[in-house]
PDB file of C-alpha atoms in Angstrom:
ATOM      1  CA  UNK I  22    -141.992  10.674 -37.913  1.00 50.00           C
ATOM      2  CA  UNK I  23    -139.563   9.225 -35.346  1.00 52.00           C
ATOM      3  CA  UNK I  24    -138.754   5.686 -36.402  1.00 54.00           C
ATOM      4  CA  UNK I  25    -136.637   4.145 -33.633  1.00 69.00           C
ATOM      5  CA  UNK I  26    -135.887   4.277 -29.935  1.00 77.00           C
ATOM      6  CA  UNK I  27    -132.309   5.294 -30.748  1.00 75.00           C
ATOM      7  CA  UNK I  28    -133.560   8.398 -32.533  1.00 75.00           C
ATOM      8  CA  UNK I  29    -136.219   9.265 -29.966  1.00 76.00           C
ATOM      9  CA  UNK I  30    -133.886   8.986 -26.975  1.00 78.00           C
ATOM     10  CA  UNK I  31    -131.711  11.846 -28.179  1.00 79.00           C
ATOM     11  CA  UNK I  32    -134.212  13.890 -30.202  1.00 78.00           C
ATOM     12  CA  UNK I  33    -136.318  14.571 -27.124  1.00 82.00           C
ATOM     13  CA  UNK I  34    -133.472  16.832 -25.987  1.00 80.00           C
ATOM     14  CA  UNK I  35    -133.574  18.692 -29.296  1.00 82.00           C
ATOM     15  CA  UNK I  36    -137.275  19.208 -28.662  1.00 80.00           C
ATOM     16  CA  UNK I  37    -136.718  20.434 -25.093  1.00 83.00           C
ATOM     17  CA  UNK I  38    -133.054  21.341 -24.396  1.00 84.00           C
ATOM     18  CA  UNK I  39    -133.907  22.506 -20.865  1.00 87.00           C
ATOM     19  CA  UNK I  40    -134.853  18.913 -20.020  1.00 86.00           C
ATOM     20  CA  UNK I  41    -131.227  17.946 -20.628  1.00 83.00           C
ATOM     21  CA  UNK I  42    -129.791  20.512 -18.244  1.00 85.00           C
ATOM     22  CA  UNK I  43    -132.445  19.672 -15.633  1.00 86.00           C
ATOM     23  CA  UNK I  44    -131.427  16.035 -15.945  1.00 85.00           C
ATOM     24  CA  UNK I  45    -127.791  16.980 -15.386  1.00 84.00           C
ATOM     25  CA  UNK I  46    -128.615  19.110 -12.353  1.00 87.00           C
ATOM     26  CA  UNK I  47    -131.422  17.153 -10.698  1.00 88.00           C
ATOM     27  CA  UNK I  48    -130.933  13.529 -11.783  1.00 87.00           C
ATOM     28  CA  UNK I  49    -127.136  13.296 -12.075  1.00 86.00           C
ATOM     29  CA  UNK I  50    -126.381  15.999  -9.458  1.00 88.00           C
ATOM     30  CA  UNK I  51    -123.937  17.751 -11.786  1.00 85.00           C
ATOM     31  CA  UNK I  52    -123.406  21.431 -10.805  1.00 86.00           C
ATOM     32  CA  UNK I  53    -124.131  22.616 -14.334  1.00 85.00           C
ATOM     33  CA  UNK I  54    -124.832  26.365 -14.610  1.00 88.00           C
ATOM     34  CA  UNK I  55    -128.328  27.441 -15.639  1.00 85.00           C
ATOM     35  CA  UNK I  56    -128.412  28.203 -19.398  1.00 88.00           C
ATOM     36  CA  UNK I  57    -130.161  31.269 -20.714  1.00 79.00           C
ATOM     37  CA  UNK I  58    -129.992  30.227 -24.385  1.00 83.00           C
ATOM     38  CA  UNK I  59    -129.579  27.120 -26.535  1.00 79.00           C
ATOM     39  CA  UNK I  60    -128.590  26.543 -30.146  1.00 78.00           C
ATOM     40  CA  UNK I  61    -128.691  23.319 -32.149  1.00 76.00           C
ATOM     41  CA  UNK I  62    -125.395  22.599 -33.886  1.00 72.00           C
ATOM     42  CA  UNK I  63    -124.145  20.501 -36.781  1.00 73.00           C
ATOM     43  CA  UNK I  64    -123.697  16.921 -35.613  1.00 69.00           C
ATOM     44  CA  UNK I  65    -121.190  16.057 -38.356  1.00 68.00           C
ATOM     45  CA  UNK I  66    -117.673  15.820 -36.906  1.00 60.00           C
ATOM     46  CA  UNK I  67    -116.051  14.495 -40.075  1.00 59.00           C
ATOM     47  CA  UNK I  68    -112.654  15.872 -41.091  1.00 55.00           C
ATOM     48  CA  UNK I  69    -111.646  16.635 -44.703  1.00 45.00           C
ATOM     49  CA  UNK I  70    -109.803  13.295 -44.914  1.00 46.00           C
ATOM     50  CA  UNK I  71    -112.317  11.272 -43.179  1.00 46.00           C
ATOM     51  CA  UNK I  72    -113.610   8.464 -41.335  1.00 44.00           C
ATOM     52  CA  UNK I  73    -117.164   9.744 -41.011  1.00 51.00           C
ATOM     53  CA  UNK I  74    -118.145  10.528 -37.424  1.00 65.00           C
ATOM     54  CA  UNK I  75    -121.449  11.944 -36.222  1.00 78.00           C
ATOM     55  CA  UNK I  76    -122.832  12.545 -32.769  1.00 82.00           C
ATOM     56  CA  UNK I  77    -126.527  11.955 -32.164  1.00 87.00           C
ATOM     57  CA  UNK I  78    -127.457  15.384 -30.809  1.00 89.00           C
ATOM     58  CA  UNK I  79    -125.254  18.434 -30.260  1.00 89.00           C
ATOM     59  CA  UNK I  80    -126.499  21.529 -28.429  1.00 89.00           C
ATOM     60  CA  UNK I  81    -124.711  24.726 -27.459  1.00 90.00           C
ATOM     61  CA  UNK I  82    -125.779  26.058 -24.066  1.00 90.00           C
ATOM     62  CA  UNK I  83    -124.993  29.644 -23.137  1.00 91.00           C
ATOM     63  CA  UNK I  84    -124.569  30.275 -19.407  1.00 90.00           C
ATOM     64  CA  UNK I  85    -123.220  33.028 -17.209  1.00 91.00           C
ATOM     65  CA  UNK I  86    -120.117  30.865 -16.789  1.00 89.00           C
ATOM     66  CA  UNK I  87    -119.543  30.523 -20.527  1.00 90.00           C
ATOM     67  CA  UNK I  88    -120.591  28.284 -23.405  1.00 92.00           C
ATOM     68  CA  UNK I  89    -120.943  24.513 -23.148  1.00 93.00           C
ATOM     69  CA  UNK I  90    -121.392  21.902 -25.868  1.00 91.00           C
ATOM     70  CA  UNK I  91    -123.844  19.204 -24.807  1.00 91.00           C
ATOM     71  CA  UNK I  92    -123.082  15.973 -26.669  1.00 91.00           C
ATOM     72  CA  UNK I  93    -125.973  13.477 -26.405  1.00 91.00           C
ATOM     73  CA  UNK I  94    -125.409   9.865 -27.426  1.00 91.00           C
ATOM     74  CA  UNK I  95    -128.258   7.331 -27.537  1.00 90.00           C
ATOM     75  CA  UNK I  96    -126.865   3.886 -26.740  1.00 90.00           C
ATOM     76  CA  UNK I  97    -128.851   0.660 -27.146  1.00 87.00           C
ATOM     77  CA  UNK I  98    -126.132  -1.805 -26.171  1.00 90.00           C
ATOM     78  CA  UNK I  99    -122.465  -2.061 -25.333  1.00 91.00           C
ATOM     79  CA  UNK I 100    -120.152  -0.923 -28.131  1.00 91.00           C
ATOM     80  CA  UNK I 101    -116.463  -0.941 -27.316  1.00 88.00           C
ATOM     81  CA  UNK I 102    -115.664   1.229 -30.344  1.00 86.00           C
ATOM     82  CA  UNK I 103    -116.997   4.124 -28.281  1.00 85.00           C
ATOM     83  CA  UNK I 104    -113.764   3.964 -26.267  1.00 82.00           C
ATOM     84  CA  UNK I 105    -112.193   5.729 -29.229  1.00 86.00           C
ATOM     85  CA  UNK I 106    -115.172   7.662 -30.593  1.00 90.00           C
ATOM     86  CA  UNK I 107    -116.271   9.491 -27.460  1.00 92.00           C
ATOM     87  CA  UNK I 108    -112.842  10.912 -26.553  1.00 93.00           C
ATOM     88  CA  UNK I 109    -112.461  11.944 -30.198  1.00 90.00           C
ATOM     89  CA  UNK I 110    -115.811  13.755 -30.153  1.00 91.00           C
ATOM     90  CA  UNK I 111    -114.917  15.748 -27.063  1.00 93.00           C
ATOM     91  CA  UNK I 112    -111.392  16.628 -28.170  1.00 92.00           C
ATOM     92  CA  UNK I 113    -112.489  17.608 -31.657  1.00 90.00           C
ATOM     93  CA  UNK I 114    -115.329  19.789 -30.402  1.00 90.00           C
ATOM     94  CA  UNK I 115    -113.122  21.556 -27.877  1.00 92.00           C
ATOM     95  CA  UNK I 116    -110.471  22.242 -30.489  1.00 90.00           C
ATOM     96  CA  UNK I 117    -113.003  23.479 -33.048  1.00 89.00           C
ATOM     97  CA  UNK I 118    -115.259  25.627 -30.837  1.00 90.00           C
ATOM     98  CA  UNK I 119    -113.127  26.312 -27.729  1.00 91.00           C
ATOM     99  CA  UNK I 120    -116.136  25.462 -25.570  1.00 90.00           C
ATOM    100  CA  UNK I 121    -116.268  22.899 -22.777  1.00 92.00           C
ATOM    101  CA  UNK I 122    -117.861  19.674 -24.102  1.00 93.00           C
ATOM    102  CA  UNK I 123    -120.137  17.566 -21.879  1.00 93.00           C
ATOM    103  CA  UNK I 124    -120.939  13.957 -22.844  1.00 94.00           C
ATOM    104  CA  UNK I 125    -124.377  12.570 -21.869  1.00 92.00           C
ATOM    105  CA  UNK I 126    -125.306   8.969 -22.734  1.00 93.00           C
ATOM    106  CA  UNK I 127    -128.989   7.971 -22.726  1.00 92.00           C
ATOM    107  CA  UNK I 128    -130.065   4.331 -22.589  1.00 91.00           C
ATOM    108  CA  UNK I 129    -133.034   2.094 -21.751  1.00 89.00           C
ATOM    109  CA  UNK I 130    -130.762  -0.728 -20.580  1.00 90.00           C
ATOM    110  CA  UNK I 131    -129.343  -1.085 -17.068  1.00 91.00           C
ATOM    111  CA  UNK I 132    -126.463  -3.213 -18.365  1.00 93.00           C
ATOM    112  CA  UNK I 133    -125.613  -0.630 -21.009  1.00 93.00           C
ATOM    113  CA  UNK I 134    -125.833   2.146 -18.417  1.00 94.00           C
ATOM    114  CA  UNK I 135    -123.322   0.339 -16.184  1.00 94.00           C
ATOM    115  CA  UNK I 136    -120.952  -0.137 -19.121  1.00 95.00           C
ATOM    116  CA  UNK I 137    -121.284   3.434 -20.398  1.00 94.00           C
ATOM    117  CA  UNK I 138    -120.708   4.977 -16.978  1.00 94.00           C
ATOM    118  CA  UNK I 139    -117.223   3.459 -16.683  1.00 94.00           C
ATOM    119  CA  UNK I 140    -114.445   6.041 -17.239  1.00 94.00           C
ATOM    120  CA  UNK I 141    -112.461   5.711 -20.460  1.00 92.00           C
ATOM    121  CA  UNK I 142    -108.732   5.920 -19.760  1.00 92.00           C
ATOM    122  CA  UNK I 143    -106.262   6.413 -22.608  1.00 88.00           C
ATOM    123  CA  UNK I 144    -102.534   6.149 -22.057  1.00 87.00           C
ATOM    124  CA  UNK I 145    -100.487   4.510 -19.287  1.00 84.00           C
ATOM    125  CA  UNK I 146    -102.799   2.367 -17.180  1.00 77.00           C
ATOM    126  CA  UNK I 147    -102.080   3.936 -13.797  1.00 80.00           C
ATOM    127  CA  UNK I 148    -101.475   7.467 -15.080  1.00 84.00           C
ATOM    128  CA  UNK I 149    -103.635   7.976 -18.207  1.00 89.00           C
ATOM    129  CA  UNK I 150    -103.049  10.943 -20.485  1.00 89.00           C
ATOM    130  CA  UNK I 151    -106.776  11.330 -21.100  1.00 91.00           C
ATOM    131  CA  UNK I 152    -109.812  10.285 -19.086  1.00 92.00           C
ATOM    132  CA  UNK I 153    -113.423  10.627 -20.247  1.00 93.00           C
ATOM    133  CA  UNK I 154    -116.235  10.253 -17.721  1.00 94.00           C
ATOM    134  CA  UNK I 155    -119.649  10.055 -19.445  1.00 94.00           C
ATOM    135  CA  UNK I 156    -122.778  11.153 -17.632  1.00 94.00           C
ATOM    136  CA  UNK I 157    -125.411   8.439 -18.084  1.00 94.00           C
ATOM    137  CA  UNK I 158    -129.215   8.702 -17.974  1.00 93.00           C
ATOM    138  CA  UNK I 159    -130.932   5.324 -17.684  1.00 92.00           C
ATOM    139  CA  UNK I 160    -133.465   3.218 -15.772  1.00 92.00           C
ATOM    140  CA  UNK I 161    -131.569   3.496 -12.472  1.00 93.00           C
ATOM    141  CA  UNK I 162    -131.640   7.298 -12.257  1.00 93.00           C
ATOM    142  CA  UNK I 163    -134.370   8.702 -14.545  1.00 92.00           C
ATOM    143  CA  UNK I 164    -137.386   9.303 -12.256  1.00 91.00           C
ATOM    144  CA  UNK I 165    -140.271   6.872 -12.637  1.00 92.00           C
ATOM    145  CA  UNK I 166    -143.328   9.102 -13.047  1.00 91.00           C
ATOM    146  CA  UNK I 167    -146.500   7.103 -12.506  1.00 89.00           C
ATOM    147  CA  UNK I 168    -149.028   9.639 -11.226  1.00 90.00           C
ATOM    148  CA  UNK I 169    -150.986  12.213 -13.166  1.00 89.00           C
ATOM    149  CA  UNK I 170    -149.977  14.976 -10.752  1.00 92.00           C
ATOM    150  CA  UNK I 171    -146.259  14.319 -11.295  1.00 93.00           C
ATOM    151  CA  UNK I 172    -146.702  14.033 -15.062  1.00 93.00           C
ATOM    152  CA  UNK I 173    -148.529  17.369 -15.269  1.00 92.00           C
ATOM    153  CA  UNK I 174    -145.774  19.090 -13.279  1.00 93.00           C
ATOM    154  CA  UNK I 175    -143.105  18.246 -15.871  1.00 93.00           C
ATOM    155  CA  UNK I 176    -144.449  16.760 -19.098  1.00 92.00           C
ATOM    156  CA  UNK I 177    -141.072  16.451 -20.924  1.00 92.00           C
ATOM    157  CA  UNK I 178    -139.608  14.580 -17.945  1.00 93.00           C
ATOM    158  CA  UNK I 179    -142.713  12.352 -17.872  1.00 93.00           C
ATOM    159  CA  UNK I 180    -142.113  11.615 -21.564  1.00 92.00           C
ATOM    160  CA  UNK I 181    -138.494  10.659 -20.828  1.00 92.00           C
ATOM    161  CA  UNK I 182    -139.745   8.492 -17.956  1.00 92.00           C
ATOM    162  CA  UNK I 183    -142.140   6.625 -20.258  1.00 92.00           C
ATOM    163  CA  UNK I 184    -139.407   6.197 -22.860  1.00 90.00           C
ATOM    164  CA  UNK I 185    -137.049   4.764 -20.228  1.00 90.00           C
ATOM    165  CA  UNK I 186    -139.409   2.778 -17.979  1.00 89.00           C
ATOM    166  CA  UNK I 187    -142.314   1.906 -20.297  1.00 80.00           C
ATOM    167  CA  UNK I 188    -142.259  -1.815 -19.671  1.00 75.00           C
ATOM    168  CA  UNK I 189    -143.202  -4.252 -16.916  1.00 72.00           C
ATOM    169  CA  UNK I 190    -145.973  -4.041 -14.341  1.00 77.00           C
ATOM    170  CA  UNK I 191    -145.742  -0.287 -13.834  1.00 82.00           C
ATOM    171  CA  UNK I 192    -146.172   0.532 -17.513  1.00 85.00           C
ATOM    172  CA  UNK I 193    -149.966   1.053 -17.329  1.00 86.00           C
ATOM    173  CA  UNK I 194    -149.660   3.680 -14.581  1.00 87.00           C
ATOM    174  CA  UNK I 195    -146.774   5.432 -16.364  1.00 90.00           C
ATOM    175  CA  UNK I 196    -148.542   5.578 -19.723  1.00 90.00           C
ATOM    176  CA  UNK I 197    -151.953   6.500 -18.312  1.00 88.00           C
ATOM    177  CA  UNK I 198    -150.456   9.356 -16.296  1.00 90.00           C
ATOM    178  CA  UNK I 199    -148.611  10.707 -19.327  1.00 91.00           C
ATOM    179  CA  UNK I 200    -151.694  10.405 -21.530  1.00 89.00           C
ATOM    180  CA  UNK I 201    -153.675  12.501 -19.066  1.00 88.00           C
ATOM    181  CA  UNK I 202    -150.916  15.113 -18.842  1.00 91.00           C
ATOM    182  CA  UNK I 203    -150.660  15.435 -22.631  1.00 89.00           C
ATOM    183  CA  UNK I 204    -154.205  16.791 -22.726  1.00 85.00           C
ATOM    184  CA  UNK I 205    -152.761  20.050 -21.366  1.00 85.00           C
ATOM    185  CA  UNK I 206    -150.053  20.282 -24.045  1.00 86.00           C
ATOM    186  CA  UNK I 207    -150.608  22.044 -27.366  1.00 84.00           C
ATOM    187  CA  UNK I 208    -151.437  19.732 -30.247  1.00 78.00           C
ATOM    188  CA  UNK I 209    -148.154  19.988 -32.179  1.00 77.00           C
ATOM    189  CA  UNK I 210    -145.877  19.386 -29.198  1.00 83.00           C
ATOM    190  CA  UNK I 211    -148.055  16.563 -27.929  1.00 84.00           C
ATOM    191  CA  UNK I 212    -147.908  14.865 -31.323  1.00 80.00           C
ATOM    192  CA  UNK I 213    -144.099  14.847 -31.228  1.00 82.00           C
ATOM    193  CA  UNK I 214    -144.056  13.446 -27.685  1.00 87.00           C
ATOM    194  CA  UNK I 215    -146.496  10.711 -28.741  1.00 86.00           C
ATOM    195  CA  UNK I 216    -144.072   9.594 -31.454  1.00 83.00           C
ATOM    196  CA  UNK I 217    -141.094   9.610 -29.071  1.00 85.00           C
ATOM    197  CA  UNK I 218    -142.860   7.326 -26.603  1.00 87.00           C
ATOM    198  CA  UNK I 219    -144.222   5.006 -29.271  1.00 85.00           C
ATOM    199  CA  UNK I 220    -140.753   4.535 -30.771  1.00 84.00           C
ATOM    200  CA  UNK I 221    -139.241   3.566 -27.412  1.00 86.00           C
ATOM    201  CA  UNK I 222    -141.818   1.044 -26.203  1.00 85.00           C
ATOM    202  CA  UNK I 223    -140.120  -2.274 -26.915  1.00 81.00           C
ATOM    203  CA  UNK I 224    -142.760  -4.300 -25.054  1.00 82.00           C
ATOM    204  CA  UNK I 225    -145.516  -5.089 -27.630  1.00 83.00           C
ATOM    205  CA  UNK I 226    -148.217  -5.013 -24.948  1.00 83.00           C
ATOM    206  CA  UNK I 227    -147.078  -1.631 -23.659  1.00 85.00           C
ATOM    207  CA  UNK I 228    -146.897  -0.235 -27.192  1.00 84.00           C
ATOM    208  CA  UNK I 229    -150.400  -1.502 -27.981  1.00 83.00           C
ATOM    209  CA  UNK I 230    -151.699  -0.003 -24.757  1.00 84.00           C
ATOM    210  CA  UNK I 231    -150.139   3.355 -25.672  1.00 84.00           C
ATOM    211  CA  UNK I 232    -151.708   3.238 -29.125  1.00 82.00           C
ATOM    212  CA  UNK I 233    -155.067   2.341 -27.618  1.00 81.00           C
ATOM    213  CA  UNK I 234    -154.794   5.311 -25.273  1.00 81.00           C
ATOM    214  CA  UNK I 235    -153.890   7.678 -28.088  1.00 80.00           C
ATOM    215  CA  UNK I 236    -156.643   6.337 -30.351  1.00 74.00           C
ATOM    216  CA  UNK I 237    -159.238   6.621 -27.597  1.00 67.00           C
ATOM    217  CA  UNK I 238    -158.322  10.286 -27.155  1.00 66.00           C
ATOM    218  CA  UNK I 239    -159.963  11.968 -30.139  1.00 56.00           C
ATOM    219  CA  UNK I 240    -157.492  14.787 -29.516  1.00 49.00           C
ATOM    220  CA  UNK I 241    -154.912  12.738 -31.451  1.00 51.00           C
ATOM    221  CA  UNK I 242    -157.225  11.423 -34.148  1.00 47.00           C
ATOM    222  CA  UNK I 243    -155.430  13.279 -36.976  1.00 50.00           C
ATOM    223  CA  UNK I 244    -151.962  12.327 -35.795  1.00 53.00           C
ATOM    224  CA  UNK I 245    -150.082   9.911 -38.150  1.00 55.00           C
ATOM    225  CA  UNK I 246    -149.837   7.320 -35.386  1.00 54.00           C
ATOM    226  CA  UNK I 247    -153.577   7.419 -34.754  1.00 52.00           C
ATOM    227  CA  UNK I 248    -154.131   7.316 -38.504  1.00 56.00           C
ATOM    228  CA  UNK I 249    -152.019   4.160 -38.707  1.00 58.00           C
ATOM    229  CA  UNK I 250    -154.044   2.442 -35.994  1.00 53.00           C
ATOM    230  CA  UNK I 251    -157.309   3.612 -37.509  1.00 53.00           C
ATOM    231  CA  UNK I 252    -156.345   2.279 -40.936  1.00 58.00           C
ATOM    232  CA  UNK I 253    -155.437  -1.034 -39.352  1.00 58.00           C
ATOM    233  CA  UNK I 254    -158.870  -1.245 -37.774  1.00 52.00           C
ATOM    234  CA  UNK I 255    -160.539  -0.354 -41.063  1.00 53.00           C
ATOM    235  CA  UNK I 256    -158.566  -3.024 -42.908  1.00 53.00           C
ATOM    236  CA  UNK I 257    -159.612  -5.693 -40.420  1.00 50.00           C
ATOM    237  CA  UNK I 258    -163.259  -4.704 -40.678  1.00 46.00           C
ATOM    238  CA  UNK I 259    -163.460  -3.920 -44.388  1.00 50.00           C
ATOM    239  CA  UNK I 260    -165.475  -6.988 -45.297  1.00 46.00           C
ATOM    240  CA  UNK I 261    -168.209  -6.080 -42.825  1.00 49.00           C
ATOM    241  CA  UNK I 262    -168.088  -2.321 -43.262  1.00 51.00           C
ATOM    242  CA  UNK I 263    -165.962   0.553 -42.057  1.00 56.00           C
ATOM    243  CA  UNK I 264    -167.969   1.402 -38.941  1.00 62.00           C
ATOM    244  CA  UNK I 265    -168.175  -2.189 -37.798  1.00 65.00           C
ATOM    245  CA  UNK I 266    -164.433  -2.529 -38.248  1.00 66.00           C
ATOM    246  CA  UNK I 267    -163.813   0.500 -36.022  1.00 70.00           C
ATOM    247  CA  UNK I 268    -166.119  -0.936 -33.380  1.00 77.00           C
ATOM    248  CA  UNK I 269    -164.354  -4.301 -33.483  1.00 79.00           C
ATOM    249  CA  UNK I 270    -160.965  -2.632 -33.047  1.00 75.00           C
ATOM    250  CA  UNK I 271    -162.203  -0.627 -30.084  1.00 80.00           C
ATOM    251  CA  UNK I 272    -163.796  -3.700 -28.479  1.00 84.00           C
ATOM    252  CA  UNK I 273    -160.493  -5.529 -28.866  1.00 83.00           C
ATOM    253  CA  UNK I 274    -158.742  -2.563 -27.230  1.00 80.00           C
ATOM    254  CA  UNK I 275    -161.051  -2.815 -24.204  1.00 85.00           C
ATOM    255  CA  UNK I 276    -160.234  -6.500 -23.774  1.00 86.00           C
ATOM    256  CA  UNK I 277    -156.494  -5.946 -24.302  1.00 82.00           C
ATOM    257  CA  UNK I 278    -156.443  -3.273 -21.630  1.00 80.00           C
ATOM    258  CA  UNK I 279    -158.235  -5.467 -19.094  1.00 84.00           C
ATOM    259  CA  UNK I 280    -155.870  -8.333 -19.886  1.00 81.00           C
ATOM    260  CA  UNK I 281    -152.836  -6.040 -19.543  1.00 76.00           C
ATOM    261  CA  UNK I 282    -154.099  -4.942 -16.109  1.00 79.00           C
ATOM    262  CA  UNK I 283    -154.628  -8.604 -15.162  1.00 80.00           C
ATOM    263  CA  UNK I 284    -158.359  -8.162 -14.614  1.00 86.00           C
ATOM    264  CA  UNK I 285    -160.426 -11.326 -15.064  1.00 89.00           C
ATOM    265  CA  UNK I 286    -163.093 -11.043 -17.794  1.00 89.00           C
ATOM    266  CA  UNK I 287    -166.023 -13.507 -17.504  1.00 89.00           C
ATOM    267  CA  UNK I 288    -167.273 -14.975 -20.764  1.00 88.00           C
ATOM    268  CA  UNK I 289    -170.565 -13.106 -20.519  1.00 89.00           C
ATOM    269  CA  UNK I 290    -168.802  -9.735 -20.288  1.00 89.00           C
ATOM    270  CA  UNK I 291    -166.373 -10.642 -23.058  1.00 88.00           C
ATOM    271  CA  UNK I 292    -169.285 -11.577 -25.324  1.00 88.00           C
ATOM    272  CA  UNK I 293    -171.096  -8.336 -24.511  1.00 89.00           C
ATOM    273  CA  UNK I 294    -168.046  -6.218 -25.334  1.00 88.00           C
ATOM    274  CA  UNK I 295    -167.427  -8.003 -28.611  1.00 88.00           C
ATOM    275  CA  UNK I 296    -171.100  -7.804 -29.583  1.00 88.00           C
ATOM    276  CA  UNK I 297    -171.334  -4.027 -29.148  1.00 87.00           C
ATOM    277  CA  UNK I 298    -171.390  -1.915 -32.316  1.00 84.00           C
ATOM    278  CA  UNK I 299    -171.878   1.409 -30.487  1.00 84.00           C
ATOM    279  CA  UNK I 300    -168.571   3.238 -30.962  1.00 78.00           C
ATOM    280  CA  UNK I 301    -169.287   5.797 -28.225  1.00 80.00           C
ATOM    281  CA  UNK I 302    -170.313   3.102 -25.755  1.00 85.00           C
ATOM    282  CA  UNK I 303    -167.113   1.176 -26.468  1.00 84.00           C
ATOM    283  CA  UNK I 304    -165.150   4.389 -26.001  1.00 79.00           C
ATOM    284  CA  UNK I 305    -166.654   4.805 -22.523  1.00 84.00           C
ATOM    285  CA  UNK I 306    -165.758   1.230 -21.654  1.00 86.00           C
ATOM    286  CA  UNK I 307    -162.212   1.730 -22.939  1.00 81.00           C
ATOM    287  CA  UNK I 308    -161.758   4.827 -20.754  1.00 77.00           C
ATOM    288  CA  UNK I 309    -163.009   2.894 -17.739  1.00 83.00           C
ATOM    289  CA  UNK I 310    -160.822  -0.130 -18.530  1.00 82.00           C
ATOM    290  CA  UNK I 311    -157.777   1.832 -17.357  1.00 76.00           C
ATOM    291  CA  UNK I 312    -159.314   2.499 -13.923  1.00 80.00           C
ATOM    292  CA  UNK I 313    -161.768  -0.271 -12.911  1.00 83.00           C
ATOM    293  CA  UNK I 314    -161.003  -2.938 -10.341  1.00 85.00           C
ATOM    294  CA  UNK I 315    -163.303  -5.567 -11.900  1.00 89.00           C
ATOM    295  CA  UNK I 316    -164.720  -6.117 -15.386  1.00 88.00           C
ATOM    296  CA  UNK I 317    -168.238  -5.593 -14.001  1.00 88.00           C
ATOM    297  CA  UNK I 318    -167.284  -1.998 -13.159  1.00 88.00           C
ATOM    298  CA  UNK I 319    -167.254  -1.182 -16.890  1.00 87.00           C
ATOM    299  CA  UNK I 320    -171.040  -0.994 -16.631  1.00 87.00           C
ATOM    300  CA  UNK I 321    -171.186   1.013 -13.402  1.00 79.00           C
ATOM    301  CA  UNK I 322    -173.801   3.449 -14.745  1.00 72.00           C
ATOM    302  CA  UNK I 323    -176.236   0.580 -15.281  1.00 66.00           C
ATOM    303  CA  UNK I 324    -176.271  -0.520 -11.664  1.00 53.00           C
ATOM    304  CA  UNK I 325    -179.422   0.335  -9.660  1.00 50.00           C
TER     305      UNK I 325
END
């Protein structure tokens, strides 16, 4: 199971290498040739007499123009040691494999993206012997995908969008669109994407919303993430019974979603939601909570 945003931000490209080359071509406008084959490679760049050095993800892309090594680095914050590490990675890989190395940095931070995009010059200041120019994917250039239609067109890119932009006021639309699109993805691939997104959501409200969405979709009920949430709900409701605990967790999810979407909930509606023990009824209300304009609309089917 993916345990951190650092890991998820580069492993998504191991899961779908074509997403990386599409990002180079379409997001960064790099004239990278279209690959016809990919191969994962050993990320360990340590020499026999070593300081240990490892890249995050290393892929070999075969194109009609030759082989390229795609070096993906996930970067959470500024780290000036990279001024030495990144040039070393590229030089070492070129010497070892005689393939052109390409450095791509992925980050969720605009400040880190600005820092990482600066060229690294080594040598005489005005006439450096070596210059490294990283390609950077971050919040300023990764597309923000917030409609179901866009998410269905390119699910891996929608996953990267959620991992990069899954915070703030647009988070509900981003996560809801991706959740809908994942229904069309086979179970195993969808489960991996779910973990990637969950690991990258640093906003607690956005992460809880994502977990509520995934729990509400029975499609993911056997997934470890859904299991974790389900066990949490069972623990909270153990004293009053397993089923009641599940209902309480789902009722809380309905109220959290309405609060996240800044929809006012009158006391009478809040009391009704919390009093319900019908798991299916609460599931219907939770589905509607992502779409309604007012709390009263949760009960639309009861209106004359």
